[in-house]
Coordinates of C-alpha atoms in Angstrom, one line a residue:
Chain A
M1080 CA -4.8 184.6 63.0
V1081 CA -6.6 187.8 62.8
E1082 CA -8.9 186.6 65.7
Q1083 CA -6.3 186.8 68.0
Q1084 CA -5.6 190.2 67.6
R1085 CA -6.9 192.9 70.4
D1086 CA -8.3 195.8 69.8
L1087 CA -5.9 198.5 70.8
T1088 CA -8.6 200.9 71.2
V1089 CA -10.2 199.5 74.5
P1090 CA -7.3 200.1 76.7
A1091 CA -6.9 203.8 75.4
A1092 CA -10.6 204.5 75.8
R1093 CA -10.0 203.6 79.6
D1094 CA -7.2 206.0 79.6
L1095 CA -9.1 208.8 80.0
P1096 CA -7.2 212.3 81.1
D1097 CA -9.9 213.2 83.6
S1098 CA -9.9 210.0 85.5
G1099 CA -6.6 211.1 87.6
K1100 CA -6.0 208.2 89.5
K1101 CA -6.2 205.5 87.0
V1102 CA -3.1 204.6 85.5
A1103 CA -3.6 203.2 82.3
S1104 CA -1.6 200.1 81.4
P1105 CA 1.1 200.6 78.3
R1106 CA 0.1 199.0 75.2
V1107 CA 2.6 196.9 73.2
L1108 CA 2.1 195.4 69.7
V1109 CA 3.6 192.4 68.9
V1110 CA 4.4 191.6 65.2
D1111 CA 5.3 188.0 64.6
D1112 CA 4.3 185.1 62.4
E1113 CA 5.0 182.3 64.9
P1114 CA 2.2 182.2 66.9
L1115 CA 4.0 180.7 70.0
V1116 CA 6.5 183.5 69.9
R1117 CA 3.6 186.0 70.0
W1118 CA 1.5 183.8 73.2
A1119 CA 5.1 183.3 75.1
I1120 CA 5.6 186.9 74.8
A1121 CA 1.8 188.4 75.4
Q1122 CA 1.8 186.0 78.5
T1123 CA 5.0 187.4 80.1
L1124 CA 3.7 191.3 79.4
T1125 CA 0.6 190.6 80.6
D1126 CA 1.5 188.9 83.4
L1127 CA 3.7 192.3 84.2
D1128 CA 0.7 194.6 83.7
Y1129 CA 1.0 195.5 80.1
E1130 CA -1.7 195.3 77.2
V1131 CA -0.6 193.3 74.4
G1132 CA -2.1 193.5 70.8
E1133 CA -0.9 191.0 68.2
A1134 CA -0.2 190.9 64.0
E1135 CA 1.0 188.2 62.2
D1136 CA 2.3 189.7 59.4
A1137 CA 2.9 193.5 58.3
A1138 CA -0.4 194.0 56.7
S1139 CA -2.4 193.6 59.4
A1140 CA 0.4 195.4 61.7
K1141 CA -0.3 198.6 59.6
R1142 CA -4.0 198.4 59.5
T1143 CA -4.0 198.0 63.4
I1144 CA -1.9 201.0 63.7
L1145 CA -3.8 203.4 61.2
E1146 CA -7.2 201.8 62.5
A1147 CA -6.7 202.5 66.2
E1148 CA -7.1 205.4 68.0
Q1149 CA -4.1 206.1 69.9
P1150 CA -0.7 204.1 68.3
P1151 CA 1.1 201.6 70.6
D1152 CA 3.1 202.6 73.3
L1153 CA 6.0 200.1 72.1
A1154 CA 6.0 198.1 69.0
L1155 CA 8.1 194.4 69.2
L1156 CA 8.8 193.5 65.3
D1157 CA 10.1 190.3 63.9
L1158 CA 13.0 191.3 61.3
R1159 CA 11.2 188.8 58.6
L1160 CA 7.6 188.6 58.2
P1161 CA 5.8 186.6 55.4
D1162 CA 5.1 189.9 53.8
S1163 CA 7.8 192.4 54.8
D1164 CA 11.8 191.8 55.3
G1165 CA 13.9 194.2 56.7
L1166 CA 13.0 197.5 58.2
G1167 CA 10.3 198.3 55.9
L1168 CA 7.4 198.0 58.7
A1169 CA 9.8 199.5 61.1
F1170 CA 9.7 202.7 58.6
F1171 CA 6.4 202.8 58.3
I1172 CA 5.9 202.6 62.3
R1173 CA 8.2 205.9 62.6
T1174 CA 6.0 207.5 59.8
H1175 CA 2.7 206.8 61.0
A1176 CA 3.5 206.5 64.6
P1177 CA 6.7 208.6 65.2
D1178 CA 6.6 208.7 68.7
T1179 CA 5.8 204.7 69.0
P1180 CA 9.6 203.0 70.0
I1181 CA 10.3 199.9 68.4
V1182 CA 12.4 196.6 69.3
L1183 CA 13.4 194.3 66.6
M1184 CA 13.6 190.5 67.2
T1185 CA 15.7 188.4 64.6
A1186 CA 16.5 184.6 64.4
F1187 CA 19.5 186.3 61.9
G1188 CA 19.7 189.2 61.0
T1189 CA 22.2 190.4 57.9
P1190 CA 25.2 192.8 59.7
E1191 CA 23.9 195.3 57.5
I1192 CA 20.6 195.3 58.5
L1193 CA 21.9 195.2 61.9
E1194 CA 23.9 198.1 61.4
Q1195 CA 21.2 199.8 59.7
A1196 CA 18.9 199.2 63.1
A1197 CA 21.7 200.6 65.2
A1198 CA 22.1 203.6 63.1
F1199 CA 18.5 204.3 63.7
G1200 CA 18.9 203.7 67.5
I1201 CA 16.5 200.6 67.4
P1202 CA 17.4 197.7 69.7
V1203 CA 17.8 194.6 68.3
L1204 CA 16.7 191.2 70.4
N1205 CA 18.4 188.3 68.8
K1206 CA 16.1 184.9 69.1
P1207 CA 15.6 182.6 70.8
F1208 CA 16.3 185.3 73.8
D1209 CA 15.4 184.5 77.6
M1210 CA 12.0 186.0 78.3
S1211 CA 13.8 188.2 81.2
E1212 CA 16.2 189.9 78.2
L1213 CA 13.0 190.8 76.8
T1214 CA 11.4 192.5 79.7
A1215 CA 14.4 194.0 80.7
L1216 CA 14.7 195.7 77.1
V1217 CA 11.0 196.6 77.5
D1218 CA 11.5 198.3 80.9
R1219 CA 14.1 200.2 79.7
T1220 CA 12.8 201.1 76.7
F1221 CA 9.4 202.7 78.8
T1222 CA 11.8 204.2 81.4
L1223 CA 13.7 206.0 78.8
R1224 CA 10.5 207.2 77.0
T1225 CA 9.1 209.0 80.5
L1226 CA 12.0 210.2 81.3
Chain B
M626 CA 118.3 152.2 -4.3
T627 CA 121.0 154.2 -2.7
D628 CA 120.9 155.4 0.9
A629 CA 120.4 159.3 -0.5
K630 CA 117.5 158.4 -2.6
Y631 CA 116.0 156.4 0.1
R632 CA 116.4 159.2 2.8
T633 CA 115.0 161.7 0.3
I634 CA 111.9 159.9 -0.5
F635 CA 111.5 159.1 3.1
D636 CA 111.6 162.2 4.5
L637 CA 109.5 163.4 1.8
A638 CA 106.4 161.7 3.1
N639 CA 103.3 163.5 4.6
D640 CA 103.0 160.6 7.2
A641 CA 105.0 160.0 10.2
M642 CA 107.4 156.7 8.9
F643 CA 108.5 154.3 11.5
L644 CA 110.7 151.2 10.5
H645 CA 110.5 148.3 13.2
D646 CA 112.6 145.1 13.5
A647 CA 109.7 142.7 12.7
R648 CA 111.1 140.3 15.4
T649 CA 111.9 142.8 18.2
G650 CA 109.4 145.8 17.3
A651 CA 112.5 148.0 17.9
I652 CA 112.6 151.2 16.2
L653 CA 115.1 151.2 13.6
D654 CA 114.6 154.4 11.8
V655 CA 112.1 157.4 11.6
N656 CA 111.3 159.8 9.0
R657 CA 111.6 163.8 9.5
K658 CA 107.9 164.2 9.6
M659 CA 108.1 161.5 12.5
T660 CA 110.5 163.9 14.0
E661 CA 108.1 167.1 13.7
L662 CA 104.8 165.2 14.9
Y663 CA 107.0 163.7 17.9
G664 CA 109.2 166.3 18.4
Y665 CA 112.3 164.1 19.0
S666 CA 115.2 163.5 17.1
R667 CA 115.9 160.6 14.7
E668 CA 118.7 159.4 17.0
E669 CA 116.2 160.0 20.4
A670 CA 113.4 158.2 18.6
C671 CA 115.3 155.0 17.7
Q672 CA 116.3 155.0 21.4
L673 CA 112.5 154.6 22.7
A674 CA 110.4 151.6 23.0
V675 CA 106.6 152.3 21.2
A676 CA 105.3 152.6 25.0
Q677 CA 107.1 155.8 25.6
L678 CA 105.2 157.1 22.2
S679 CA 102.3 156.3 23.2
A680 CA 99.3 157.1 25.7
D681 CA 100.6 153.9 27.7
D682 CA 97.1 153.6 29.2
A683 CA 95.1 150.5 28.4
P684 CA 94.9 149.9 25.3
H685 CA 97.5 151.6 24.2
T686 CA 100.5 150.2 26.1
Q687 CA 104.0 148.1 24.7
E688 CA 102.1 144.8 24.9
R689 CA 99.3 145.8 22.5
A690 CA 102.0 147.4 20.4
L691 CA 104.1 144.5 20.0
T692 CA 100.9 142.1 19.2
L693 CA 99.9 144.3 16.6
L694 CA 103.4 144.5 15.3
S695 CA 103.8 140.8 15.0
A696 CA 100.6 140.1 13.8
A697 CA 101.8 142.6 10.9
A698 CA 105.1 140.8 10.8
S699 CA 103.0 137.6 10.0
G700 CA 101.9 139.2 6.7
T701 CA 98.7 140.7 7.7
P702 CA 98.9 144.3 7.5
Q703 CA 97.5 146.2 10.4
L704 CA 95.3 149.4 10.0
F705 CA 94.1 150.9 13.8
E706 CA 93.7 154.3 15.4
W707 CA 96.2 155.1 18.3
L708 CA 96.4 157.4 21.2
A709 CA 100.3 158.7 20.6
K710 CA 102.0 161.1 23.0
D711 CA 104.8 163.4 22.1
R712 CA 108.0 164.7 23.5
A713 CA 105.9 167.5 25.8
G714 CA 103.6 164.8 26.9
R715 CA 100.7 166.2 24.6
L716 CA 98.2 163.1 23.8
F717 CA 97.1 163.1 20.1
W718 CA 95.2 160.3 18.0
V719 CA 96.8 159.0 14.9
E720 CA 95.8 156.5 12.5
V721 CA 98.7 153.6 12.0
S722 CA 98.9 151.5 8.9
L723 CA 101.6 148.9 9.6
K724 CA 103.1 146.6 6.6
Q725 CA 105.6 143.9 6.3
V726 CA 108.6 144.9 4.1
I727 CA 111.9 143.5 3.1
L728 CA 114.4 145.8 3.0
D729 CA 118.2 144.8 1.9
G730 CA 116.7 141.0 2.5
E731 CA 116.1 142.1 6.1
D732 CA 112.6 141.7 7.4
R733 CA 111.2 144.9 8.7
L734 CA 107.7 146.5 9.1
L735 CA 107.2 150.2 8.1
A736 CA 104.5 152.1 10.4
S737 CA 102.5 154.8 8.3
V738 CA 101.4 157.0 10.9
R739 CA 98.5 159.8 10.6
D740 CA 97.7 162.6 12.5
I741 CA 94.2 162.2 13.0
T742 CA 93.4 165.0 15.7
E743 CA 91.1 166.8 13.5
R744 CA 89.1 163.9 12.2
K745 CA 88.9 162.8 16.0
H746 CA 87.4 166.5 17.2
A747 CA 84.8 166.3 14.5
E748 CA 83.7 162.5 15.2
R749 CA 83.6 163.6 18.9
A750 CA 81.8 166.7 18.2
I751 CA 78.9 164.9 15.9
H752 CA 78.7 162.2 18.8
A753 CA 78.2 164.9 21.7
S754 CA 75.5 166.9 19.4
H755 CA 73.8 163.6 18.4
E756 CA 74.1 162.5 22.3
S757 CA 73.1 165.8 23.4
Q758 CA 69.8 166.1 21.1
K759 CA 68.6 162.6 22.6
T760 CA 68.7 163.6 25.7
L761 CA 67.0 167.3 25.3
N762 CA 64.6 165.4 23.2
A763 CA 63.7 163.4 26.1
L764 CA 63.7 166.1 28.6
L765 CA 61.2 167.6 26.9
R766 CA 59.2 164.6 26.6
L767 CA 59.4 164.8 30.5
A768 CA 58.3 168.2 30.2
L769 CA 54.9 167.3 28.6
A770 CA 54.2 164.5 31.0
D771 CA 51.8 165.4 33.9
L772 CA 54.5 165.4 36.9
A773 CA 55.1 167.6 39.6
L774 CA 58.2 169.8 39.9
D775 CA 60.0 167.9 42.4
E776 CA 59.5 164.5 40.4
L777 CA 60.2 166.4 37.1
L778 CA 63.4 167.3 38.2
Q779 CA 64.5 164.0 39.7
R780 CA 64.1 162.3 36.5
A781 CA 65.7 165.2 34.3
L782 CA 68.7 164.7 36.6
A783 CA 68.5 160.9 35.9
L784 CA 68.5 161.9 32.3
V785 CA 72.0 163.3 32.3
L786 CA 73.6 161.2 35.2
H787 CA 72.5 157.9 33.6
G788 CA 72.8 158.6 29.9
A789 CA 75.3 156.9 27.6
W790 CA 76.9 160.7 27.4
P791 CA 78.9 162.1 29.2
R792 CA 80.6 159.9 31.3
T793 CA 79.4 160.9 34.8
R794 CA 80.1 159.5 38.1
G795 CA 76.1 159.1 38.6
V796 CA 76.3 161.5 40.8
G797 CA 74.8 165.1 41.1
G798 CA 71.8 167.6 42.0
V799 CA 69.8 170.4 41.2
L800 CA 69.7 173.3 43.2
L801 CA 67.5 176.2 43.1
V802 CA 66.9 179.4 45.0
D803 CA 64.1 179.5 46.8
D804 CA 61.2 182.0 47.5
G805 CA 63.4 183.7 50.5
G806 CA 67.0 183.8 47.9
T807 CA 68.4 180.7 49.3
L808 CA 70.0 178.0 47.2
V809 CA 68.2 174.9 48.2
L810 CA 69.0 171.3 47.1
A811 CA 65.8 170.5 44.9
S812 CA 66.9 167.2 43.6
Q813 CA 69.7 164.8 44.2
I814 CA 71.3 161.5 43.0
G815 CA 74.1 160.1 45.3
L816 CA 74.9 163.3 46.5
D817 CA 75.8 163.8 50.3
P818 CA 73.4 166.1 51.6
L819 CA 76.0 168.0 54.0
E820 CA 78.6 167.8 51.4
A821 CA 76.1 169.0 48.8
S822 CA 74.9 172.1 51.1
A823 CA 78.6 173.0 52.1
R824 CA 79.4 173.1 48.7
S825 CA 76.8 174.8 47.4
V826 CA 77.0 177.6 49.6
G827 CA 80.2 179.0 47.5
L828 CA 78.7 177.9 44.4
A829 CA 77.8 181.2 43.5
G830 CA 81.6 182.5 43.4
D831 CA 84.6 180.2 43.9
C832 CA 82.5 176.9 43.4
G833 CA 85.8 174.6 42.8
C834 CA 83.7 173.6 39.4
G835 CA 86.2 172.4 36.6
L836 CA 87.9 170.1 38.8
D837 CA 85.6 167.1 38.8
Y838 CA 82.4 168.7 38.3
Y839 CA 80.3 170.8 36.1
C840 CA 78.0 173.8 37.6
T841 CA 75.9 175.0 35.3
P842 CA 73.6 177.9 35.8
I843 CA 69.9 177.4 35.2
A844 CA 68.8 181.0 34.4
A845 CA 65.7 182.0 32.8
G846 CA 66.4 185.7 31.1
D847 CA 68.4 187.8 33.9
T848 CA 66.7 185.3 36.7
Q849 CA 69.1 183.4 38.1
L850 CA 67.1 179.9 39.2
G851 CA 69.8 177.8 40.4
W852 CA 72.7 175.6 39.4
L853 CA 72.5 172.1 37.8
K854 CA 75.9 170.6 39.3
V855 CA 77.3 167.2 37.5
Y856 CA 80.3 164.9 38.7
V857 CA 82.2 163.6 36.2
A858 CA 83.5 160.2 35.7
E859 CA 87.0 159.7 37.8
S860 CA 89.9 160.5 35.4
H861 CA 87.3 161.9 33.0
R862 CA 88.1 165.4 31.6
L863 CA 86.1 168.4 31.3
D864 CA 85.4 169.4 27.9
V865 CA 83.9 172.2 25.7
Y866 CA 80.9 169.6 24.0
E867 CA 79.8 168.7 27.4
E868 CA 79.8 172.3 29.0
E869 CA 78.0 173.1 25.6
F870 CA 75.4 170.5 26.6
L871 CA 74.9 171.1 30.3
G872 CA 74.1 174.7 29.1
A873 CA 71.6 173.6 26.6
F874 CA 70.1 171.3 29.3
A875 CA 70.2 173.7 31.7
S876 CA 68.4 176.4 29.5
T877 CA 65.6 173.9 28.4
L878 CA 65.3 173.0 32.2
A879 CA 64.7 176.7 33.0
G880 CA 62.0 177.1 31.0
I881 CA 60.4 173.9 32.1
I882 CA 60.8 175.3 35.7
V883 CA 59.1 178.5 35.0
R884 CA 56.4 176.9 33.2
K885 CA 55.6 174.5 35.8
R886 CA 55.7 177.3 38.9
A887 CA 53.2 178.7 37.0
E888 CA 51.4 176.0 36.4
Q889 CA 51.5 175.4 40.0
Q890 CA 50.5 178.9 41.0
L891 CA 47.1 179.2 38.7
R892 CA 46.6 176.2 40.2
T893 CA 47.1 177.3 43.4
A894 CA 44.5 180.0 42.6
D895 CA 42.2 178.3 41.1
E896 CA 41.8 176.0 44.2
Q897 CA 41.9 179.2 46.8
L898 CA 38.7 180.4 44.3
R899 CA 37.0 177.2 44.5
E900 CA 37.6 177.3 48.0
Q901 CA 36.5 180.4 48.6
A902 CA 33.4 179.7 46.2
A903 CA 32.0 176.6 48.7
L904 CA 32.5 178.9 51.4
V905 CA 30.3 181.5 50.1
R906 CA 27.6 178.6 49.4
L907 CA 28.2 177.6 52.6
G908 CA 27.6 180.7 54.2
E909 CA 24.4 181.2 52.3
M910 CA 23.5 177.5 53.2
A911 CA 24.0 178.2 57.1
A912 CA 22.3 181.7 57.3
V913 CA 19.1 179.9 56.2
V914 CA 19.3 177.1 58.2
A915 CA 20.1 179.2 61.3
H916 CA 17.1 181.1 60.4
E917 CA 14.6 178.0 60.0
V918 CA 16.3 176.8 63.2
K919 CA 16.4 179.6 65.4
N920 CA 12.9 181.0 64.9
P921 CA 11.2 177.7 66.2
L922 CA 13.8 177.5 69.1
A923 CA 12.8 180.8 70.2
A924 CA 9.1 179.8 69.8
V925 CA 9.6 176.8 72.3
R926 CA 12.0 178.4 74.1
G927 CA 9.6 181.3 75.1
A928 CA 6.3 179.2 75.5
I929 CA 8.5 176.3 77.4
Q930 CA 9.9 179.3 80.0
V931 CA 6.5 181.0 80.2
I932 CA 4.8 177.5 80.9
G933 CA 7.8 176.8 83.6
G934 CA 7.4 179.9 85.3
R935 CA 3.8 179.0 86.4
L936 CA 4.9 176.3 88.3
P937 CA 5.8 177.0 91.8
P938 CA 9.5 176.6 92.5
E939 CA 9.1 173.4 94.6
N940 CA 7.9 171.7 91.5
R941 CA 9.6 168.7 90.1
D942 CA 8.6 169.8 86.7
A943 CA 10.2 173.1 87.2
A944 CA 14.0 171.4 86.9
V945 CA 12.9 169.4 83.9
I946 CA 12.0 172.6 82.1
R947 CA 15.1 174.3 83.3
Q948 CA 16.9 171.4 81.7
V949 CA 14.9 171.5 78.6
I950 CA 15.8 175.3 78.4
A951 CA 19.5 174.3 78.5
R952 CA 19.4 172.0 75.8
L953 CA 17.6 174.4 73.8
D954 CA 20.8 177.0 74.5
A955 CA 23.0 173.9 73.5
L956 CA 21.3 174.0 70.3
D957 CA 21.7 177.5 69.9
E958 CA 25.2 177.7 70.7
L959 CA 25.5 175.1 68.1
M960 CA 24.0 177.2 65.7
R961 CA 26.0 180.4 66.6
D962 CA 29.5 178.1 66.1
M963 CA 28.0 176.8 62.8
L964 CA 27.5 180.4 61.6
L965 CA 30.7 181.7 63.0
F966 CA 32.7 179.3 60.6
A967 CA 30.3 179.3 57.7
R968 CA 29.6 183.3 57.6
P969 CA 32.0 184.7 59.9
P970 CA 31.6 188.6 60.6
K971 CA 33.6 191.3 58.5
A972 CA 36.9 192.1 60.8
Q973 CA 36.7 195.4 62.1
F974 CA 40.3 196.4 62.4
M975 CA 41.9 198.4 65.3
A976 CA 44.9 198.2 67.1
V977 CA 44.9 195.5 69.6
D978 CA 47.5 194.5 72.4
I979 CA 47.8 190.6 72.1
A980 CA 49.3 189.9 75.6
A981 CA 46.3 191.8 77.2
L982 CA 43.8 189.9 74.9
A983 CA 45.4 186.9 75.7
R984 CA 45.5 187.4 79.4
E985 CA 41.6 188.2 79.4
T986 CA 40.7 185.2 77.4
S987 CA 42.9 183.1 79.6
E988 CA 40.9 184.4 82.4
L989 CA 37.4 183.9 80.7
V990 CA 38.6 180.3 79.8
S991 CA 39.6 179.6 83.6
Q992 CA 36.4 180.2 84.7
D993 CA 34.9 177.2 82.9
A994 CA 33.8 174.8 85.0
G995 CA 36.0 171.6 85.1
L996 CA 39.2 173.5 84.4
H997 CA 39.7 175.0 87.9
E998 CA 42.7 172.5 88.1
V999 CA 44.6 173.7 85.0
R1000 CA 47.0 176.8 85.1
F1001 CA 47.0 179.3 82.3
E1002 CA 50.2 181.8 81.9
V1003 CA 50.9 184.1 79.2
H1004 CA 54.7 185.2 79.0
G1005 CA 56.0 187.8 76.5
A1006 CA 54.7 191.0 74.7
A1007 CA 54.5 192.5 71.4
P1008 CA 53.9 196.0 69.9
A1009 CA 49.7 196.5 68.9
V1010 CA 48.4 194.7 66.3
N1011 CA 45.8 195.6 63.8
A1012 CA 43.4 193.1 64.4
D1013 CA 39.3 192.9 65.3
P1014 CA 39.3 191.9 68.7
N1015 CA 36.4 190.3 69.2
L1016 CA 37.2 187.8 66.7
M1017 CA 40.7 187.2 68.0
K1018 CA 39.2 186.4 71.3
S1019 CA 37.0 183.9 69.8
V1020 CA 40.2 182.0 68.0
L1021 CA 42.3 182.4 71.2
F1022 CA 39.1 181.1 73.4
N1023 CA 39.1 177.9 71.3
L1024 CA 42.7 177.7 71.2
L1025 CA 43.1 177.7 75.0
L1026 CA 39.8 175.5 75.7
N1027 CA 41.4 172.8 73.5
A1028 CA 44.4 173.4 75.2
A1029 CA 43.1 172.6 78.6
H1030 CA 40.9 169.9 77.1
A1031 CA 44.1 168.0 76.1
S1032 CA 45.8 168.7 79.3
Q1033 CA 46.3 166.3 82.3
R1034 CA 45.1 167.9 85.3
A1035 CA 47.0 170.6 87.3
A1036 CA 48.8 170.9 84.1
T1037 CA 49.4 174.6 82.7
V1038 CA 48.4 176.0 79.4
R1039 CA 51.3 178.7 78.4
T1040 CA 50.7 181.3 75.9
T1041 CA 53.8 183.3 74.4
I1042 CA 53.9 186.1 72.3
T1043 CA 56.8 186.9 70.3
D1044 CA 57.6 190.1 68.3
M1045 CA 58.7 189.0 65.0
D1046 CA 60.1 191.0 62.2
R1047 CA 56.9 191.6 60.2
F1048 CA 54.5 189.4 62.5
C1049 CA 53.4 188.9 65.9
C1050 CA 53.9 185.6 66.9
I1051 CA 51.4 183.7 69.2
A1052 CA 51.8 180.2 70.3
V1053 CA 49.4 178.4 72.7
A1054 CA 51.3 175.2 74.0
D1055 CA 49.9 172.6 76.2
A1056 CA 51.2 169.2 77.9
G1057 CA 49.1 166.8 76.5
P1058 CA 49.6 163.9 74.8
G1059 CA 49.8 165.4 71.5
I1060 CA 48.3 164.9 68.5
P1061 CA 48.9 161.7 66.1
P1062 CA 50.6 162.5 62.8
E1063 CA 47.8 160.4 60.8
I1064 CA 45.1 163.0 61.9
R1065 CA 47.4 166.1 62.3
E1066 CA 46.9 166.9 58.6
R1067 CA 42.9 167.1 59.2
I1068 CA 42.3 168.9 62.5
F1069 CA 41.8 172.0 60.1
V1070 CA 39.1 170.2 58.5
P1071 CA 35.2 171.1 59.4
F1072 CA 33.2 168.8 61.3
F1073 CA 36.3 166.5 62.1
T1074 CA 36.5 166.4 65.6
T1075 CA 38.2 163.5 68.4
K1076 CA 36.2 164.8 71.0
A1077 CA 33.1 162.8 72.4
R1078 CA 30.8 165.9 72.4
G1079 CA 32.6 168.5 69.6
T1080 CA 31.2 170.2 66.7
G1081 CA 34.7 169.9 64.8
L1082 CA 34.5 173.8 63.9
G1083 CA 36.7 175.4 66.8
L1084 CA 40.1 174.9 64.7
P1085 CA 38.3 175.8 61.3
T1086 CA 36.9 178.4 62.4
A1087 CA 40.0 179.7 64.0
K1088 CA 41.7 179.3 60.7
R1089 CA 39.3 181.0 58.6
L1090 CA 39.4 183.9 61.4
V1091 CA 43.2 184.1 61.4
E1092 CA 42.9 184.2 57.6
A1093 CA 40.9 186.9 57.7
H1094 CA 43.6 188.8 59.7
S1095 CA 45.9 187.7 56.6
G1096 CA 47.8 185.7 59.0
H1097 CA 48.7 181.9 59.3
I1098 CA 47.8 179.0 61.9
R1099 CA 49.9 176.0 62.1
V1100 CA 50.1 173.2 64.4
E1101 CA 53.1 171.3 65.8
C1102 CA 53.7 168.1 68.2
P1103 CA 57.5 168.6 69.5
P1104 CA 59.5 165.7 70.2
G1105 CA 59.3 166.4 73.7
G1106 CA 55.6 166.1 73.9
G1107 CA 52.2 168.5 73.8
T1108 CA 51.1 170.4 71.3
V1109 CA 52.0 174.0 70.1
V1110 CA 49.3 175.9 68.1
T1111 CA 51.1 178.9 66.3
I1112 CA 49.4 181.8 64.9
E1113 CA 51.5 184.4 63.3
L1114 CA 49.3 188.1 62.8
P1115 CA 51.2 190.6 60.3
R1116 CA 51.9 193.6 61.9
S1117 CA 50.0 195.8 59.6

């Protein structure tokens, strides 16, 4: 599914500091091994003028972040991925892209991991969720960030 | 032989001697030993009938004595035991040897009477010891059988009451001190329950035993476990052998009771452990199932919502898509119910005002569509309880919803909070049809339901969550109708 990934450098290039009037679309990275979940989120956020990149596992998510010119403006991560379980990927992003806010998605997180996420100030979306919950949470995260 | 010589020899005899008229049985003469044994003078004795020197109680009667005398008079010597009575009314056993003699040409009977009180005592002691050993052996065999304590006590009691010895009235009971320190009738045969309880009240002190029943303490070391109560046969005298036997029986029984109770405790602990292990496995399984179901659920729900969102609102398919999403949400709720039962979150304890929580939850339930006509009332109050408000809210929500579903339209569901000594008691009562006794035991079993659309997880979950609070939950259907579910939460 790597071919589904978008090149995150493209929107960044569009966002030239001297363009002045042009407001760049915020870029969101969605990491989930379920293509339907990625599709639904990508469709919803694209309709709201976000730029969405996708990754199907932790390895390709890390590569995307390391290879991008600029880190994503938001990372939406599934808690359980084929090659990563728990907060490993979240910690990687905290280290390599400390300014990128993270939102976790989980079908069933153990109370310990949810507590840990809360301790690090990472919001959690319980699967299945309504798309309005997702957009509300994403909007709130960006509002907080611009404040 | 001269009279004087006869007198001297007669009075020297070691046995009491009677000289009877062979025809009438009348006493003609007695020796000195007789006057010592019976306490009468010779002159007095010669005025007495045999009955007056006997227990005069079948078979030791005048009639029987005359039969024996006449048998001896016809030439057959008689040897028999007899229950005799002295001047003071004391009864004592004697052995009588009755022979025909001709004295001065007259037909006489000579009765030689020996006091055998000591021998009788020894015989009774041997008999008692033999019989007690038999009964105690039977009791020990009983202890080895795989019986519940109640059944064992009943059979042990039957051993004592229906055995060949001692002679009982077949009536008695075993009273045991229960966990709360109250003496309760644990087993009985032929006892009027009212009389049994009335009499048992005074057992520890003035119990009236020694009249027509024995009451023997059942004690293990310094611990008083209870009492064994045995009614003796009518007019039967209590004696030391029986008392000793009952003491030994009660001590053996005490040992058996202690062992049975320890076994029971072990078994209960074992069952609880096994149940806990089963619940842990169920929790692990539920976690996997939930994850494997919720993930595709999220995928389907998300995709279908996006597709539905692109349809114009007037499109007929948009309504279908809303229906699909509602079904998916119901499926998700089922997963959540299952997880709450199989893997309840760890309780986060804090001080909770139960009455306020009950009012809040009642409010929530009353907003449920279809329950508008049911009235919810909350009565009483109690000091704050140490509990997890979210979990207790789940419990109350379940109980109130069940009560509302069981109620008729426009009925009232009444929650009563009572402050007990160590517990806060929450009773949810409905005026529904009640629960048939045959299914009342199963309502806490997971997945058992009587509703057309129910998971059967509501009450089992309530029970698990209440038990996570070290509390108890029980269901009763009072004779007046309806159902009352009562929760007892420990104060701290």
